XYZ file of C-alpha atoms in Angstrom:
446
model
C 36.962 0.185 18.945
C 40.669 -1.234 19.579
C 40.454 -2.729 15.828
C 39.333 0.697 14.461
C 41.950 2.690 16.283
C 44.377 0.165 14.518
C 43.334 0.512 11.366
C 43.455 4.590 11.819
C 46.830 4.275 12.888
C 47.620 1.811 9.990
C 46.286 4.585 7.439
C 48.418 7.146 9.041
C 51.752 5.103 8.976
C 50.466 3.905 4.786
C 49.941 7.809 4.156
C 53.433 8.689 5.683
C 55.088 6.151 3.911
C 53.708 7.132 0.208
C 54.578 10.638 1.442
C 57.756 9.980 1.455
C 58.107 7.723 -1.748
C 56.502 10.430 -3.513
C 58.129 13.791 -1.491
C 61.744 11.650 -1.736
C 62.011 12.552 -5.559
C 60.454 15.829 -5.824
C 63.050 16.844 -2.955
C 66.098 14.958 -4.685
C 65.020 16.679 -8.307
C 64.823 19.997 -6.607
C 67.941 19.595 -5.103
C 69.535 18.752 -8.590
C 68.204 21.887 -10.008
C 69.297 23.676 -7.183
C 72.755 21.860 -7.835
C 72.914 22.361 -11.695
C 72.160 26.182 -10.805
C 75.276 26.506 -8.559
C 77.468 24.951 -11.215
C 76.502 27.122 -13.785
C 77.686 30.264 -11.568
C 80.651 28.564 -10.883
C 81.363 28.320 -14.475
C 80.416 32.066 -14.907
C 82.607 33.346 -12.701
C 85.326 30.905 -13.966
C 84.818 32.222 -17.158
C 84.692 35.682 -15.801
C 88.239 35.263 -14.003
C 89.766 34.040 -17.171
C 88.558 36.598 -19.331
C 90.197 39.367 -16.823
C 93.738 37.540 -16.617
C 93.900 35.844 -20.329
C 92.072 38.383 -22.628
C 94.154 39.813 -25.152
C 93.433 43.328 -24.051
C 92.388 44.903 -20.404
C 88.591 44.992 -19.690
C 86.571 46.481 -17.244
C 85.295 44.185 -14.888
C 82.210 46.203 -14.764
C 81.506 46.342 -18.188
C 82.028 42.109 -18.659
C 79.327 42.040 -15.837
C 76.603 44.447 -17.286
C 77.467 42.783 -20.642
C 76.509 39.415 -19.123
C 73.412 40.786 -17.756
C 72.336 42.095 -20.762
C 72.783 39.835 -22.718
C 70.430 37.262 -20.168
C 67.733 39.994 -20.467
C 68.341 39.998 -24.435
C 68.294 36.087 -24.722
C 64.521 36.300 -23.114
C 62.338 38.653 -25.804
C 63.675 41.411 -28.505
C 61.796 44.166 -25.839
C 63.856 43.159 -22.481
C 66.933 44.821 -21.733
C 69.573 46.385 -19.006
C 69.356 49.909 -18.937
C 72.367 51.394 -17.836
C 72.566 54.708 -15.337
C 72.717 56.691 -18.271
C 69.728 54.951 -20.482
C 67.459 54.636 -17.490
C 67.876 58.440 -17.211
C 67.466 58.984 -21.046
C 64.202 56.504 -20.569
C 62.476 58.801 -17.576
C 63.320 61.615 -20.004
C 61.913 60.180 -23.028
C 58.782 59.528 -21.672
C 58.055 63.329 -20.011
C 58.044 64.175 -23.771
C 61.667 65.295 -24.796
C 64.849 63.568 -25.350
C 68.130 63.417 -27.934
C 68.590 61.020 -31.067
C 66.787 60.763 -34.411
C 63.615 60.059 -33.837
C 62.952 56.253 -34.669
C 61.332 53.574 -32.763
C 63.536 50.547 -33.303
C 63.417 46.638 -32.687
C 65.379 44.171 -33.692
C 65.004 40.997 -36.360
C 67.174 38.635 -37.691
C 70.157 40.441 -36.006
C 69.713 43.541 -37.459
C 67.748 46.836 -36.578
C 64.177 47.432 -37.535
C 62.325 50.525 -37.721
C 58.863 49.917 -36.254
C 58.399 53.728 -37.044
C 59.502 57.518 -37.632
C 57.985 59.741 -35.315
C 56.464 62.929 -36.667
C 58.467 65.578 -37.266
C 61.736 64.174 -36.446
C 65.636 64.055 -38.080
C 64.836 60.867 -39.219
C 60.799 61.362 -40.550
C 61.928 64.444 -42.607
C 64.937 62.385 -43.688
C 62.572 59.901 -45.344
C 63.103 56.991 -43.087
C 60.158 54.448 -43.175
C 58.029 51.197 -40.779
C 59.766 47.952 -42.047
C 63.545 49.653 -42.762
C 65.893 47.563 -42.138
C 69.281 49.899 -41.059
C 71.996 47.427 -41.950
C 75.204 49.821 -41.307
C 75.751 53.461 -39.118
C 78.712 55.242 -41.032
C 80.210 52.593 -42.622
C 80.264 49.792 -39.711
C 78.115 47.084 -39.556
C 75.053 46.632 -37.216
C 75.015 42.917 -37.465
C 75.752 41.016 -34.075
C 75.291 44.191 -31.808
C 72.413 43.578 -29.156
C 69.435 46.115 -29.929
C 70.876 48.668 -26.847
C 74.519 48.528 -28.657
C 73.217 49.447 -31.860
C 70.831 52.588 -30.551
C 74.044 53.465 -28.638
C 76.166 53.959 -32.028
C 73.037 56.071 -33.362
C 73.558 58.487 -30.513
C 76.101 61.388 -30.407
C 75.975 64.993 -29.981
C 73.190 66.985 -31.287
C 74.309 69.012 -34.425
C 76.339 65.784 -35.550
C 75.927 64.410 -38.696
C 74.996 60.328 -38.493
C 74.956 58.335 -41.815
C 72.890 55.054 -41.868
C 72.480 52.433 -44.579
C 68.934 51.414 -44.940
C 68.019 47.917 -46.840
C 63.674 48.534 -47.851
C 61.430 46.462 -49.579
C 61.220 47.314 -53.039
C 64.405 48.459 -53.573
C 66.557 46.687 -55.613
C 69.936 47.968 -53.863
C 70.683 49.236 -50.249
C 70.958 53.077 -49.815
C 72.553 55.610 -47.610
C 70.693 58.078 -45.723
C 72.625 61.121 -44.053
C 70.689 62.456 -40.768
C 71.983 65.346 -38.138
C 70.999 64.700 -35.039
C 68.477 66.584 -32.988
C 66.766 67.352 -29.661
C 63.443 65.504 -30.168
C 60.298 67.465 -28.835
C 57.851 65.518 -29.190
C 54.126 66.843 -29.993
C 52.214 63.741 -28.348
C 49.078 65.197 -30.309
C 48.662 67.625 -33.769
C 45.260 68.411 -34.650
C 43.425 69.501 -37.849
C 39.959 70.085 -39.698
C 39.773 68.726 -43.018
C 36.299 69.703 -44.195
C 33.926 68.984 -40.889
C 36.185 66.324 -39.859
C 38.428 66.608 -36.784
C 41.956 64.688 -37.195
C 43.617 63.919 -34.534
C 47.557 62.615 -34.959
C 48.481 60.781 -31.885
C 52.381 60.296 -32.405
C 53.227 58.819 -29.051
C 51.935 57.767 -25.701
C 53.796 60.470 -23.134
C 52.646 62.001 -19.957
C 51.382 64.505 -22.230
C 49.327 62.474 -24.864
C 45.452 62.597 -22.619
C 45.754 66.415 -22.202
C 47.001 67.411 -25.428
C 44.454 65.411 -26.861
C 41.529 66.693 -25.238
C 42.795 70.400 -25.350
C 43.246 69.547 -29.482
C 39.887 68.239 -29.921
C 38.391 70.748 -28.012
C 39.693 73.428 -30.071
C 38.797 72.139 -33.077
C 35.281 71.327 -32.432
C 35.115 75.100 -31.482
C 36.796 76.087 -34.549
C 33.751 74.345 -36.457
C 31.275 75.989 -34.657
C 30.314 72.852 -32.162
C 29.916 69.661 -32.546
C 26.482 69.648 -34.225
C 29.005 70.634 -37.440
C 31.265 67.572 -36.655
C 31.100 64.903 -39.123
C 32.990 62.349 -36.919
C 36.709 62.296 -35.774
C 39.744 60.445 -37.535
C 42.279 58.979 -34.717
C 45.653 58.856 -36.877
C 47.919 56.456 -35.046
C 49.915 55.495 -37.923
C 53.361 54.963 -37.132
C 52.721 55.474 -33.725
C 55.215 53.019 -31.674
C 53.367 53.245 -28.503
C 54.790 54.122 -25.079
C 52.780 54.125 -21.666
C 49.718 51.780 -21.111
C 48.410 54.190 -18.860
C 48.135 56.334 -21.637
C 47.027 53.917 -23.792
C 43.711 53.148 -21.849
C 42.712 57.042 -20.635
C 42.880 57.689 -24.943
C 40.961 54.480 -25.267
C 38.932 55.939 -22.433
C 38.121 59.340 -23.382
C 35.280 57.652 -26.347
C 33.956 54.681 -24.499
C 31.299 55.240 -22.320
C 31.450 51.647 -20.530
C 33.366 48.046 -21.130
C 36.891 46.610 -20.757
C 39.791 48.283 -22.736
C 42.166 45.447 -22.178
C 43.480 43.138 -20.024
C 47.358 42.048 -19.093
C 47.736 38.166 -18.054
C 51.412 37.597 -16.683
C 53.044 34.246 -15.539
C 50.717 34.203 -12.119
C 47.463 34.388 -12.960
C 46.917 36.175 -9.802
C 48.996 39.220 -11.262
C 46.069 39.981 -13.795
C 44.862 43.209 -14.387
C 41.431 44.547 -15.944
C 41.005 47.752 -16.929
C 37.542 49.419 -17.637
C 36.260 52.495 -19.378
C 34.481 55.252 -17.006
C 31.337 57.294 -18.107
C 32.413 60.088 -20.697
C 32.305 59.972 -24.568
C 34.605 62.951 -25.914
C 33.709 62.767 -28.899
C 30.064 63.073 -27.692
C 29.169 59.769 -30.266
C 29.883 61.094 -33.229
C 31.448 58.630 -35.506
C 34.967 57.661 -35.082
C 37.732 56.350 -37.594
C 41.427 54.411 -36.666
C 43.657 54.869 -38.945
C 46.564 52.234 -38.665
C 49.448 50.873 -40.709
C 52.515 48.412 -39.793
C 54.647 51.233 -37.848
C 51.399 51.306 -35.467
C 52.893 49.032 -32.250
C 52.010 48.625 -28.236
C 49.737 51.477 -26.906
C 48.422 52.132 -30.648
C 47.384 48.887 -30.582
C 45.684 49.027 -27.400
C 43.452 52.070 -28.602
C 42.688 50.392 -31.814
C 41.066 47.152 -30.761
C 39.274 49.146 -27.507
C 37.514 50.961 -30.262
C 37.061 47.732 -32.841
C 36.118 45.493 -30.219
C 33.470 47.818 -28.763
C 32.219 48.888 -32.590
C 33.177 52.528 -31.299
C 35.503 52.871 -34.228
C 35.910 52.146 -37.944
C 39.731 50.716 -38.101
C 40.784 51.628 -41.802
C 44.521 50.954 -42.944
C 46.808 47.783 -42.723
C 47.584 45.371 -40.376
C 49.452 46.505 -37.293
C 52.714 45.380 -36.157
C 52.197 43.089 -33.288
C 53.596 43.895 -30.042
C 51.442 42.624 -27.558
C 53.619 42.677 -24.344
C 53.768 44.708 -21.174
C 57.381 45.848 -20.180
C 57.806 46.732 -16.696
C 60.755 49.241 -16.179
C 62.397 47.914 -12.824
C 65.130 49.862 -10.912
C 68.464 48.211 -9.726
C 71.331 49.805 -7.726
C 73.630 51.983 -8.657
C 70.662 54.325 -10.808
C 70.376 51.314 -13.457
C 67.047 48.949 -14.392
C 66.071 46.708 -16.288
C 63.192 46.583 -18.816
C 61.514 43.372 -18.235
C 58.972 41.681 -20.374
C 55.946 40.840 -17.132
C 53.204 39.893 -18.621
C 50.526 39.549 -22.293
C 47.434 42.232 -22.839
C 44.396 40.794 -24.499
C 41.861 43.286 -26.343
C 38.348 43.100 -24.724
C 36.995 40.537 -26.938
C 39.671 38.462 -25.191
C 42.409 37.964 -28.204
C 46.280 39.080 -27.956
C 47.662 40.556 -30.906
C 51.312 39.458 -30.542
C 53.036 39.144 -33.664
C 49.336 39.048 -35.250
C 48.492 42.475 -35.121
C 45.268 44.796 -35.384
C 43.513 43.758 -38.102
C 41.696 46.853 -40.038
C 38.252 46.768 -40.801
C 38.835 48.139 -43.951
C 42.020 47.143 -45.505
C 43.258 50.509 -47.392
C 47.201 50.696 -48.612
C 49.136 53.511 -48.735
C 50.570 53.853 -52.385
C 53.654 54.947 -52.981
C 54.541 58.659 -54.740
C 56.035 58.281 -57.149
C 58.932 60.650 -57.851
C 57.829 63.540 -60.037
C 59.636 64.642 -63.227
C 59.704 67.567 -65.622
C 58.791 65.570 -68.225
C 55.685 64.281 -66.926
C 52.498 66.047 -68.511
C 50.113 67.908 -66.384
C 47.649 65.437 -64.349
C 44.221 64.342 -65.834
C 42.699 65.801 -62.389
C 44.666 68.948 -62.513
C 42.555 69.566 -66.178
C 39.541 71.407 -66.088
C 36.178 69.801 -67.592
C 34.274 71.806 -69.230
C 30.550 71.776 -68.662
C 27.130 72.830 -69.566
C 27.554 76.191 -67.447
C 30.542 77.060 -70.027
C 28.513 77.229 -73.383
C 27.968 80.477 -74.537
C 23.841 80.981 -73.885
C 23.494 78.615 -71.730
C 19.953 78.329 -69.681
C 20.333 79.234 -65.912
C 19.114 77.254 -62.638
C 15.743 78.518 -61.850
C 14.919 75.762 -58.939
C 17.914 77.562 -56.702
C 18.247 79.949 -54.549
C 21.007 82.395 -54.966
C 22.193 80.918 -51.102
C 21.280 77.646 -51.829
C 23.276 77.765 -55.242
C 26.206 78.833 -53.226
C 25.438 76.059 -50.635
C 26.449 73.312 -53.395
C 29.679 75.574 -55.333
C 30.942 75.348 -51.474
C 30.258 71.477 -51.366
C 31.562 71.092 -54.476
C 35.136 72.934 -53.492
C 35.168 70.593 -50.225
C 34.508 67.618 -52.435
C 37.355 68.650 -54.630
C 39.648 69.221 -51.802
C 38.957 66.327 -50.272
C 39.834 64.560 -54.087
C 43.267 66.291 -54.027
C 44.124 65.191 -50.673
C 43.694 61.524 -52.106
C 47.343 62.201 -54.005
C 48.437 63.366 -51.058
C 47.674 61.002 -48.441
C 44.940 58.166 -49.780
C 44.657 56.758 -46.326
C 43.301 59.967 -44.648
C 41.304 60.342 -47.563
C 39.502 57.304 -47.342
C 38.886 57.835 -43.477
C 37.196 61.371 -44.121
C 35.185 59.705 -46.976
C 33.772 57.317 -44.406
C 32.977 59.837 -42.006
C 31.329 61.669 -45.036
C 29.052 58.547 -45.898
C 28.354 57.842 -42.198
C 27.227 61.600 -41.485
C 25.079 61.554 -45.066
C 22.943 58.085 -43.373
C 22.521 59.867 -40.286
C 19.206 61.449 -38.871
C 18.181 64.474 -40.394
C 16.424 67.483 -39.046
């Protein structure tokens, strides 16, 4: 017993002692790092001392201080950021629905701004600006070496004011000016149209307002066809969409899945993990539903679009999204400022992220380009009547039709037409409401 409570005790003393071979460093290299941290503030604020009293000019203490936060926040991701008082305000406003500016969703690449996309009906959409512009100058001064927040803050001013940008975009051999006046921004979270028996639904943003508008649009226009029995399917347009709330996001993504994960944000602790799942209600009552996407569609847009893929809810028709795939948390500081803080990844429900990959379509369908019309250019082939059997003088008439059921297909025929001329006008939409069109035709008939 004696020789057993020695050996116990002889244990406890060997465990103490690799404790503390093994503790010792750990504690000495945390006390380093705790060291090297100290120093580094020390040289901040040395730096920040001589900056006051040797600068060539006077600067606001403040200002050097928010400027050094920033640009820590900057250094992290292109999407974190100080707000200021005055942009955290502008941010609460923005998302209610209504604020001042352009209209542009911006990020930044290679030091200069990016336009992830116009937003509908905007100074800057009607102006012609486009997903992937580069906007290398704002009246005449170079954009080059501001942070992202500096450079939105030299494309704000008054409302009424004229702003002019030059724009660098693919395909063009030069860079070009573009003259804007700025504008209150209203934003329409949802417009909503029939073409033919299908339902379109343009999500521009994800506001506050984006779940009801969306179900009071679609509502309508089901009613406007007479019920859904005279639905072909729905078209969800979130091209050039930029995104906004994630709760947003996954009630649209929620509103046509009856059951399943919409997605899932992983942060730096596991532990902070979040699932979130569809609840029982299909709006659009499982008729067939198409995405339309492009590279301006980013964040929330992206969320919605591979919900639907992943659960086969949707066709996704267009080209490759742009690839944002991070939560930002908006997190207030004193004095009425935040910061916008890049907290954690979301995964689609099959489990993939889409940063800087994007949503891949289904269908890969590119937008072409109009082409800038000219007086000299003849009429178009499609714009020329063909002449047909009905047009010869004599000619024998139908007598396996119905008066009605003759005017059944001239009525089919004018929607098919329609639907042709709509391909000059937007080929994208087009090809969405020709999916619908060959989904509804392989459906059960009565």
């Amino acid at each position: 017993m004696k020789k057993f409570v020695m050996a116990a005790l002889g244990g406890t003393l060997a465990g103490a002692i690799a404790t503390t071979q093994v503790a010792g460093p750990l504690l000495a290299q945390e006390s380093a790092s705790n060291a090297s941290v100290y120093e580094q503030l020390d040289l901040f604020g040395d730096i920040f001392e001589r900056i006051r009293n040797q600068y060539v000019e006077e600067v606001e203490a403040n200002e050097l201080i928010e400027a050094a936060i920033d640009g820590m926040l900057t250094s992290l991701d292109p999407h974190s950021s100080y707000l200021s008082p005055d942009d955290a305000a502008a941010m609460q406003v923005q998302t209610r629905g209504e604020f001042g500016g352009l209209g542009i969703e911006v990020t930044q690449e290679e030091g200069f701004v990016k336009v992830v996309s116009p937003i509908d009906g905007t100074p800057a959409a009607e102006a012609g600006i486009e997903a992937g512009d580069f906007i290398t100058h704002v009246d005449g001064e170079s954009m080059l070496g501001l942070t992202l927040d500096k450079a939105v803050e030299r494309m704000r001013g008054s409302v009424g004011s004229e702003i002019i940008i030059t724009v660098v975009r693919e395909g063009e051999p030069e860079p070009f000016d573009v003259s804007i006046i700025r504008d209150i921004i209203e934003l329409q979270a949802v417009r909503s149209r029939t073409q033919g028996n299908a339902v379109v639904l343009r999500v521009t943003t994800f506001n506050d307002k984006t779940t009801p508008n969306l179900v009071s649009k679609l509502d309508e226009e089901v009613e406007a066809l007479g019920g859904i029995d005279n639905v072909d399917g729905f078209i969800l347009d979130l091209r050039n969409n930029p995104g906004g709330l994630l709760t947003q996001a996954i009630r649209v993504s929620d509103a046509f899945l009856e059951e399943g994960e919409i997605v899932s944000t992983r942060g730096r602790n596991p532990a902070d993990g979040d699932r979130f799942n569809a609840t029982p209600g299909d709006l659009a009552q499982g008729k067939p539903i198409v995405v339309l996407i492009n590279g301006g569609s980013a964040s929330a847009s992206e969320i919605v679009a591979g919900a639907l893929q992943d659960h086969r809810r949707a066709i996704v028709v267009g080209t490759k999204s742009f690839g944002k795939g991070s939560v930002q948390t908006v997190m207030p500081l004193r004095g009425s400022s935040g910061m916008r803080l890049t907290t954690a990844r979301y995964y689609t429900p099959s489990g993939r992220s889409i940063q800087s990959l994007g949503v891949s379509p289904d269908i890969v369908v590119e937008q072409p380009r109009r082409a800038a019309a000219t007086e000299e250019e003849d009429e178009p082939a499609s714009a020329v009547r063909q002449r047909s059997e009905a047009d010869l003088r004599g000619s024998l008439n139908n007598d396996s039709l119905s008066e009605d059921e003759i005017r059944q297909i001239e009525e089919d025929r004018a929607k098919a037409e329609a639907a042709a001329a709509l391909r000059e006008e937007d080929y994208q939409l087009a090809y969405a409401i020709d999916i619908l069109k060959g989904l509804n035709a392989l459906g059960p008939q009565d």
